[in-house]
Amino acid sequence: MAPELDGARGRARLVDPFGRAISYLRVSVTDRCDFRCVYCMAENMSFLPKAHVLTLEELDRLSSAFVARGVRKLRLTGGEPLVRRGIMTLISSLSRHLQSGTLDELTLTTNGSQLAKYAPEIKACGVQRLNVSLDTLDPEKFRAITRWGSLQQVLAGIDAAQAAGLKIKINAVALKGVNDDEFSRLIDWAHGRGMDLTLIEVMPLGEIGEEGRLDQYLPLSMVRARLAERYTLTDIDYRSGGPARYVRVAETGGRLGFITPLTHNFCESCNRVRVTCTGTLYMCLGQEDAADLRKPLRASESDDPLFAAIDEAIGRKPKGHDFVIDRRHKRPALARHMSVTGG
Ligand code: SAM
Ligand code: SF4
């Protein structure tokens, strides 16, 4: 069968061996962050040497290669994407694909700390929506979870983003004994401000120091059952392009999403791949298999070796993942941190 062609460029679209078209790329633009969230990083992280990290031009070239091969949605993440020096140059440059119609959406996942500074510029680049990660509305808990973050600064960032006309979705990681008494507060707050809220199950990625994930893990099936005692939750078909399953909360009128990689298998509809800031392509968040795209990127000014490496890697995209957190698996299922692939 002839490969499906992307109308705009005449290049074959990326389709994996299970027939899933790859239309969504997440790009981690830095492994660095101004926070040290307890489930994500150890406090004393060592970061990558600069020479290993792709330059802004290389990140642009790499992302644009995927756009040329049919990726319609691009999400910049990290680490914290907005602490990468010159990040606005990259966002502004990538926005040309929105203008040309080859990209449907350019977006970011951010901890919100720099939004007060960047929100208007981000909006001016054609970005419509942002995901902001926020696990608690309690300043002390916020400090305990992020170790270095300030809740006030993040809330000011959210205010600035909404004032600039950006739509915000809040992502909160559900942490047993930490924010599990706060979900209704978060729902009322987010929905009261016209923002969707998505709860995320903690995933076993990377060594994080003292606190074990067994202690943090809270199945969202339990959270949902508890919330259903207080709210009327109705399953809805809405999809945000990601793995979240949504319900409508009758009392607030807002949407609540659940991302349950451990208790719910969402692999069959997976349309995404991830690239790290060193140009490593991960075909699945839950598997170690990866492809080095930095080498072909740096080897030639032509994109042909890069396209060949991408094709070869997509041909190995696995059917699914196999995360387990239980007493027999005390080590993280994967050694890399979420800040490497950006979630
Ligand atoms: N710094 C940005 C932020 O926090 O939004 C972007 C990168 S961060 C790695 C992306 C998302 O991954 C955040 O929502 C964060 O809460 C989530 N995350 C990090 N480590 C996680 C883990 N072990 N399990 C589940 N979610 C995690
Ligand atoms: Fe930084 Fe985001 Fe990881 Fe928190 S979750 S340490 S904000 S990269």
Short mmCIF file of C-alpha atoms and ligand atoms in Angstrom, two decimals:
data_model
loop_
_atom_site.label_atom_id
_atom_site.label_comp_id
_atom_site.label_asym_id
_atom_site.label_seq_id
_atom_site.Cartn_x
_atom_site.Cartn_y
_atom_site.Cartn_z
CA MET A 1 0.00 0.00 0.00
CA ALA A 2 1.35 3.47 -0.85
CA PRO A 3 2.20 5.58 2.22
CA GLU A 4 -0.28 8.31 3.08
CA LEU A 5 1.16 11.64 2.03
CA ASP A 6 1.04 14.91 3.86
CA GLY A 7 -0.71 17.20 1.41
CA ALA A 8 1.31 20.28 2.24
CA ARG A 9 4.77 18.79 1.78
CA GLY A 10 4.32 15.58 -0.14
CA ARG A 11 6.20 13.62 2.55
CA ALA A 12 4.86 10.38 4.00
CA ARG A 13 3.08 10.69 7.33
CA LEU A 14 4.48 8.81 10.29
CA VAL A 15 2.45 5.67 10.99
CA ASP A 16 3.65 3.05 13.45
CA PRO A 17 3.48 -0.74 12.99
CA PHE A 18 0.12 -0.82 14.80
CA GLY A 19 -1.43 1.65 12.37
CA ARG A 20 -1.34 4.60 14.80
CA ALA A 21 -0.56 7.89 13.05
CA ILE A 22 1.93 10.02 14.96
CA SER A 23 0.37 13.46 15.11
CA TYR A 24 1.55 14.73 18.47
CA LEU A 25 5.13 15.54 19.48
CA ARG A 26 6.24 16.59 22.93
CA VAL A 27 9.61 18.29 23.01
CA SER A 28 11.55 18.76 26.21
CA VAL A 29 13.53 21.95 25.66
CA THR A 30 15.62 21.73 28.83
CA ASP A 31 16.24 19.29 31.68
CA ARG A 32 16.60 22.20 34.11
CA CYS A 33 13.95 23.57 36.40
CA ASP A 34 13.47 26.26 39.03
CA PHE A 35 11.45 23.78 41.16
CA ARG A 36 12.38 20.40 42.64
CA CYS A 37 9.01 18.64 42.92
CA VAL A 38 9.37 15.64 45.21
CA TYR A 39 7.82 13.14 42.76
CA CYS A 40 9.86 14.44 39.82
CA MET A 41 13.41 15.29 40.91
CA ALA A 42 15.86 14.73 43.68
CA GLU A 43 16.91 17.96 45.38
CA ASN A 44 20.52 17.68 44.25
CA MET A 45 20.00 16.89 40.58
CA SER A 46 22.95 17.02 38.24
CA PHE A 47 22.01 18.49 34.90
CA LEU A 48 23.35 17.88 31.42
CA PRO A 49 26.42 19.66 30.07
CA LYS A 50 25.44 22.37 27.58
CA ALA A 51 27.16 20.73 24.62
CA HIS A 52 24.83 17.73 24.90
CA VAL A 53 21.72 19.88 24.81
CA LEU A 54 20.28 20.86 21.45
CA THR A 55 20.56 24.53 20.57
CA LEU A 56 17.37 26.51 19.95
CA GLU A 57 18.04 26.24 16.20
CA GLU A 58 18.44 22.48 16.46
CA LEU A 59 15.23 22.17 18.49
CA ASP A 60 13.47 24.15 15.78
CA ARG A 61 14.88 22.00 12.99
CA LEU A 62 13.99 18.79 14.79
CA SER A 63 10.44 19.89 15.63
CA SER A 64 9.93 21.18 12.10
CA ALA A 65 11.03 17.83 10.66
CA PHE A 66 8.21 16.16 12.59
CA VAL A 67 5.76 18.82 11.43
CA ALA A 68 6.82 18.10 7.85
CA ARG A 69 5.97 14.44 8.52
CA GLY A 70 2.45 15.06 9.72
CA VAL A 71 2.73 16.11 13.36
CA ARG A 72 -0.17 18.55 13.96
CA LYS A 73 0.35 19.28 17.64
CA LEU A 74 3.55 20.36 19.31
CA ARG A 75 3.96 20.66 23.06
CA LEU A 76 7.05 22.24 24.60
CA THR A 77 7.87 20.94 28.02
CA GLY A 78 10.89 20.22 30.21
CA GLY A 79 12.21 20.53 32.89
CA GLU A 80 10.66 23.93 32.97
CA PRO A 81 10.42 25.18 29.38
CA LEU A 82 10.20 28.83 30.37
CA VAL A 83 13.56 28.80 32.16
CA ARG A 84 15.38 27.91 28.93
CA ARG A 85 17.26 31.03 27.82
CA GLY A 86 15.88 32.38 24.57
CA ILE A 87 12.75 30.25 24.75
CA MET A 88 10.61 32.99 23.21
CA THR A 89 12.81 32.91 20.09
CA LEU A 90 11.97 29.23 19.67
CA ILE A 91 8.24 29.68 20.33
CA SER A 92 8.10 32.61 17.97
CA SER A 93 9.97 30.75 15.25
CA LEU A 94 7.82 27.60 15.57
CA SER A 95 4.68 29.71 15.30
CA ARG A 96 5.37 29.99 11.54
CA HIS A 97 3.88 26.48 11.23
CA LEU A 98 0.64 27.73 12.79
CA GLN A 99 0.54 30.58 10.31
CA SER A 100 1.18 28.28 7.37
CA GLY A 101 -1.53 25.87 8.58
CA THR A 102 0.82 22.86 8.84
CA LEU A 103 0.41 22.82 12.62
CA ASP A 104 -2.93 22.92 14.47
CA GLU A 105 -1.59 23.63 17.90
CA LEU A 106 1.54 24.89 19.61
CA THR A 107 1.37 24.66 23.36
CA LEU A 108 3.39 24.32 26.56
CA THR A 109 3.33 22.51 29.86
CA THR A 110 4.72 24.79 32.52
CA ASN A 111 4.96 25.12 36.27
CA GLY A 112 3.70 28.69 35.83
CA SER A 113 6.54 30.42 37.64
CA GLN A 114 7.54 32.55 34.62
CA LEU A 115 4.09 33.18 33.17
CA ALA A 116 3.69 36.63 34.65
CA LYS A 117 6.70 37.58 32.52
CA TYR A 118 5.92 35.71 29.30
CA ALA A 119 2.14 35.26 28.99
CA PRO A 120 1.42 38.15 26.59
CA GLU A 121 4.34 37.21 24.29
CA ILE A 122 3.27 33.57 24.28
CA LYS A 123 -0.26 34.54 23.31
CA ALA A 124 1.04 36.85 20.60
CA CYS A 125 2.80 33.83 19.02
CA GLY A 126 -0.54 32.14 18.42
CA VAL A 127 -0.49 29.82 21.43
CA GLN A 128 -4.09 29.39 22.60
CA ARG A 129 -3.86 27.01 25.56
CA LEU A 130 -1.39 26.10 28.27
CA ASN A 131 -1.18 23.32 30.81
CA VAL A 132 -0.10 24.59 34.20
CA SER A 133 0.94 22.10 36.85
CA LEU A 134 -0.36 22.92 40.31
CA ASP A 135 -0.90 20.30 42.98
CA THR A 136 -2.15 22.37 45.90
CA LEU A 137 -3.56 25.78 46.83
CA ASP A 138 -1.93 25.71 50.23
CA PRO A 139 1.28 27.84 50.24
CA GLU A 140 3.10 25.65 52.75
CA LYS A 141 2.18 22.41 51.04
CA PHE A 142 3.17 23.99 47.75
CA ARG A 143 6.59 24.74 49.14
CA ALA A 144 6.87 21.20 50.56
CA ILE A 145 5.92 19.58 47.23
CA THR A 146 8.00 21.82 44.94
CA ARG A 147 10.79 22.36 47.52
CA TRP A 148 11.76 25.68 45.85
CA GLY A 149 8.54 27.08 44.42
CA SER A 150 6.28 29.95 45.46
CA LEU A 151 2.51 29.48 45.17
CA GLN A 152 1.97 33.24 44.99
CA GLN A 153 4.23 33.51 41.95
CA VAL A 154 2.41 30.70 40.16
CA LEU A 155 -1.02 32.16 40.92
CA ALA A 156 0.18 35.52 39.59
CA GLY A 157 1.34 33.68 36.46
CA ILE A 158 -2.07 32.06 36.00
CA ASP A 159 -3.74 35.47 36.43
CA ALA A 160 -1.45 36.95 33.78
CA ALA A 161 -2.07 34.08 31.37
CA GLN A 162 -5.83 34.35 31.70
CA ALA A 163 -5.64 38.13 31.34
CA ALA A 164 -3.66 37.61 28.12
CA GLY A 165 -6.48 35.41 26.80
CA LEU A 166 -4.77 32.03 27.17
CA LYS A 167 -6.96 29.07 28.09
CA ILE A 168 -5.52 27.14 31.02
CA LYS A 169 -5.80 23.53 32.06
CA ILE A 170 -4.54 22.72 35.52
CA ASN A 171 -2.71 19.42 36.03
CA ALA A 172 -2.41 18.09 39.56
CA VAL A 173 -0.54 14.96 40.55
CA ALA A 174 -2.55 13.02 43.15
CA LEU A 175 -0.34 12.35 46.18
CA LYS A 176 -1.47 10.18 49.02
CA GLY A 177 -1.43 11.98 52.36
CA VAL A 178 -0.35 15.25 50.69
CA ASN A 179 -3.11 16.76 48.55
CA ASP A 180 -5.80 14.07 48.73
CA ASP A 181 -7.86 16.22 51.11
CA GLU A 182 -7.83 19.09 48.61
CA PHE A 183 -9.31 17.79 45.38
CA SER A 184 -12.72 19.37 45.91
CA ARG A 185 -11.06 22.70 46.70
CA LEU A 186 -9.00 22.42 43.50
CA ILE A 187 -12.11 21.50 41.48
CA ASP A 188 -14.13 24.44 42.84
CA TRP A 189 -11.23 26.85 42.30
CA ALA A 190 -10.30 25.71 38.78
CA HIS A 191 -13.86 25.42 37.52
CA GLY A 192 -14.77 28.70 39.18
CA ARG A 193 -12.11 30.33 36.98
CA GLY A 194 -13.19 28.54 33.82
CA MET A 195 -10.23 26.12 33.81
CA ASP A 196 -10.35 22.35 33.30
CA LEU A 197 -8.62 20.29 35.95
CA THR A 198 -6.85 16.99 35.31
CA LEU A 199 -5.67 14.67 38.05
CA ILE A 200 -2.61 12.53 37.30
CA GLU A 201 -1.52 9.32 38.94
CA VAL A 202 2.08 9.37 40.08
CA MET A 203 4.31 7.39 37.71
CA PRO A 204 7.39 5.36 38.62
CA LEU A 205 10.03 7.35 36.72
CA GLY A 206 13.52 8.09 38.01
CA GLU A 207 15.17 7.98 41.42
CA ILE A 208 13.80 10.78 43.58
CA GLY A 209 15.65 10.37 46.86
CA GLU A 210 14.22 9.66 50.31
CA GLU A 211 10.49 9.66 49.64
CA GLY A 212 9.36 6.42 47.99
CA ARG A 213 6.63 6.38 45.38
CA LEU A 214 4.88 3.52 47.12
CA ASP A 215 4.01 6.08 49.79
CA GLN A 216 2.85 8.67 47.24
CA TYR A 217 0.80 6.40 45.00
CA LEU A 218 -2.93 7.01 45.10
CA PRO A 219 -5.12 5.17 42.58
CA LEU A 220 -7.46 7.61 40.84
CA SER A 221 -10.24 5.02 40.85
CA MET A 222 -10.38 5.64 44.62
CA VAL A 223 -10.25 9.41 44.17
CA ARG A 224 -13.08 9.29 41.69
CA ALA A 225 -15.22 7.13 43.97
CA ARG A 226 -14.68 9.58 46.82
CA LEU A 227 -15.44 12.61 44.66
CA ALA A 228 -18.63 10.92 43.43
CA GLU A 229 -19.97 11.10 47.00
CA ARG A 230 -19.85 14.87 46.79
CA TYR A 231 -20.31 15.66 43.09
CA THR A 232 -22.41 14.32 40.25
CA LEU A 233 -19.83 13.03 37.74
CA THR A 234 -20.90 12.11 34.22
CA ASP A 235 -18.54 10.51 31.71
CA ILE A 236 -18.17 12.64 28.58
CA ASP A 237 -16.55 11.98 25.21
CA TYR A 238 -14.40 15.13 25.31
CA ARG A 239 -10.73 14.46 24.44
CA SER A 240 -8.00 17.05 24.76
CA GLY A 241 -5.70 15.14 22.41
CA GLY A 242 -4.05 13.36 25.33
CA PRO A 243 -4.74 10.28 27.42
CA ALA A 244 -7.08 11.94 29.94
CA ARG A 245 -10.62 10.61 30.36
CA TYR A 246 -13.06 13.37 31.28
CA VAL A 247 -16.18 13.73 33.36
CA ARG A 248 -18.53 16.69 33.65
CA VAL A 249 -19.02 17.90 37.22
CA ALA A 250 -22.70 18.88 37.40
CA GLU A 251 -22.29 21.15 40.45
CA THR A 252 -19.56 23.32 38.86
CA GLY A 253 -20.34 22.81 35.17
CA GLY A 254 -16.61 22.20 34.61
CA ARG A 255 -14.58 19.32 33.21
CA LEU A 256 -12.47 17.01 35.31
CA GLY A 257 -9.90 14.70 33.69
CA PHE A 258 -8.19 11.59 34.99
CA ILE A 259 -4.84 10.35 33.68
CA THR A 260 -4.39 6.84 34.97
CA PRO A 261 -1.38 5.21 33.35
CA LEU A 262 -1.20 2.59 36.09
CA THR A 263 -4.83 1.57 36.39
CA HIS A 264 -6.06 2.19 32.89
CA ASN A 265 -4.42 1.20 29.65
CA PHE A 266 -4.58 4.03 27.13
CA CYS A 267 -1.91 2.76 24.76
CA GLU A 268 -4.18 1.62 21.94
CA SER A 269 -5.00 5.21 20.96
CA CYS A 270 -1.46 6.55 21.47
CA ASN A 271 -0.62 9.13 18.80
CA ARG A 272 2.44 10.67 20.42
CA VAL A 273 6.18 10.49 20.73
CA ARG A 274 8.62 12.48 22.86
CA VAL A 275 11.99 14.06 22.22
CA THR A 276 14.36 15.05 24.99
CA CYS A 277 16.47 18.19 24.98
CA THR A 278 19.42 16.08 23.81
CA GLY A 279 17.49 14.88 20.77
CA THR A 280 16.68 11.41 22.07
CA LEU A 281 13.38 10.17 20.70
CA TYR A 282 11.26 8.04 23.04
CA MET A 283 8.55 6.16 21.24
CA CYS A 284 6.76 5.32 24.51
CA LEU A 285 6.77 7.11 27.87
CA GLY A 286 6.84 3.76 29.64
CA GLN A 287 9.66 2.01 27.75
CA GLU A 288 13.42 2.47 27.60
CA ASP A 289 13.77 2.00 23.84
CA ALA A 290 14.92 5.24 22.23
CA ALA A 291 16.61 6.63 19.14
CA ASP A 292 19.36 9.22 18.92
CA LEU A 293 18.28 12.02 16.58
CA ARG A 294 21.06 14.41 17.57
CA LYS A 295 23.64 12.49 15.60
CA PRO A 296 21.82 12.64 12.24
CA LEU A 297 20.78 16.22 13.04
CA ARG A 298 24.37 17.32 13.58
CA ALA A 299 25.86 15.09 10.90
CA SER A 300 24.38 16.88 7.94
CA GLU A 301 22.72 20.10 6.87
CA SER A 302 20.28 18.00 4.91
CA ASP A 303 17.31 16.59 6.84
CA ASP A 304 17.47 13.28 4.98
CA PRO A 305 19.52 11.37 7.62
CA LEU A 306 17.18 12.80 10.27
CA PHE A 307 14.07 11.60 8.41
CA ALA A 308 15.65 8.18 7.98
CA ALA A 309 16.39 7.92 11.72
CA ILE A 310 12.83 9.03 12.58
CA ASP A 311 11.32 6.46 10.20
CA GLU A 312 13.47 3.71 11.61
CA ALA A 313 12.46 4.62 15.19
CA ILE A 314 8.72 4.93 14.52
CA GLY A 315 8.95 1.46 12.98
CA ARG A 316 9.86 0.24 16.49
CA LYS A 317 7.13 2.07 18.45
CA PRO A 318 5.91 -0.55 20.93
CA LYS A 319 2.31 -1.56 21.41
CA GLY A 320 2.17 -0.41 25.02
CA HIS A 321 3.83 -0.02 28.39
CA ASP A 322 3.90 -1.93 31.63
CA PHE A 323 4.19 0.31 34.66
CA VAL A 324 3.94 -1.34 38.05
CA ILE A 325 4.20 0.19 41.50
CA ASP A 326 3.93 -2.44 44.15
CA ARG A 327 5.88 -3.96 46.98
CA ARG A 328 7.82 -6.29 44.75
CA HIS A 329 8.99 -3.37 42.56
CA LYS A 330 10.53 -0.85 44.91
CA ARG A 331 12.79 0.59 42.25
CA PRO A 332 11.42 2.96 39.64
CA ALA A 333 10.17 1.08 36.58
CA LEU A 334 12.35 3.39 34.51
CA ALA A 335 15.57 5.06 35.51
CA ARG A 336 14.95 8.35 33.71
CA HIS A 337 13.11 11.22 35.35
CA MET A 338 9.91 12.76 34.06
CA SER A 339 11.88 15.99 33.61
CA VAL A 340 13.84 14.22 30.85
CA THR A 341 10.85 13.38 28.67
CA GLY A 342 8.55 16.05 30.05
CA GLY A 343 5.57 13.88 30.85
N1 SAM B 1 7.98 21.81 34.58
C1 SAM B 1 6.77 21.68 33.84
C2 SAM B 1 5.61 21.35 34.76
O1 SAM B 1 5.83 21.00 35.91
O2 SAM B 1 4.48 21.47 34.29
C3 SAM B 1 6.82 20.71 32.69
C4 SAM B 1 7.55 19.41 32.91
S1 SAM B 1 6.83 18.33 34.14
C5 SAM B 1 7.95 16.98 34.11
C6 SAM B 1 5.37 17.76 33.31
C7 SAM B 1 4.32 17.12 34.19
O3 SAM B 1 4.81 15.90 34.68
C8 SAM B 1 3.89 17.93 35.39
O4 SAM B 1 2.49 18.08 35.40
C9 SAM B 1 4.31 17.08 36.56
O5 SAM B 1 3.45 17.23 37.64
C10 SAM B 1 4.29 15.71 35.98
N2 SAM B 1 5.14 14.74 36.66
C11 SAM B 1 6.44 14.83 37.00
N3 SAM B 1 6.89 13.69 37.58
C12 SAM B 1 5.83 12.85 37.62
C13 SAM B 1 5.64 11.52 38.09
N4 SAM B 1 6.62 10.83 38.63
N5 SAM B 1 4.39 10.98 37.95
C14 SAM B 1 3.37 11.67 37.38
N6 SAM B 1 3.49 12.91 36.92
C15 SAM B 1 4.70 13.51 37.04
FE1 SF4 B 2 10.18 21.01 37.58
FE2 SF4 B 2 7.90 20.30 36.42
FE3 SF4 B 2 9.53 18.44 37.51
FE4 SF4 B 2 8.23 20.10 39.11
S1 SF4 B 2 7.31 18.59 37.74
S2 SF4 B 2 10.44 19.58 39.23
S3 SF4 B 2 8.16 21.94 37.94
S4 SF4 B 2 9.99 19.72 35.78
#
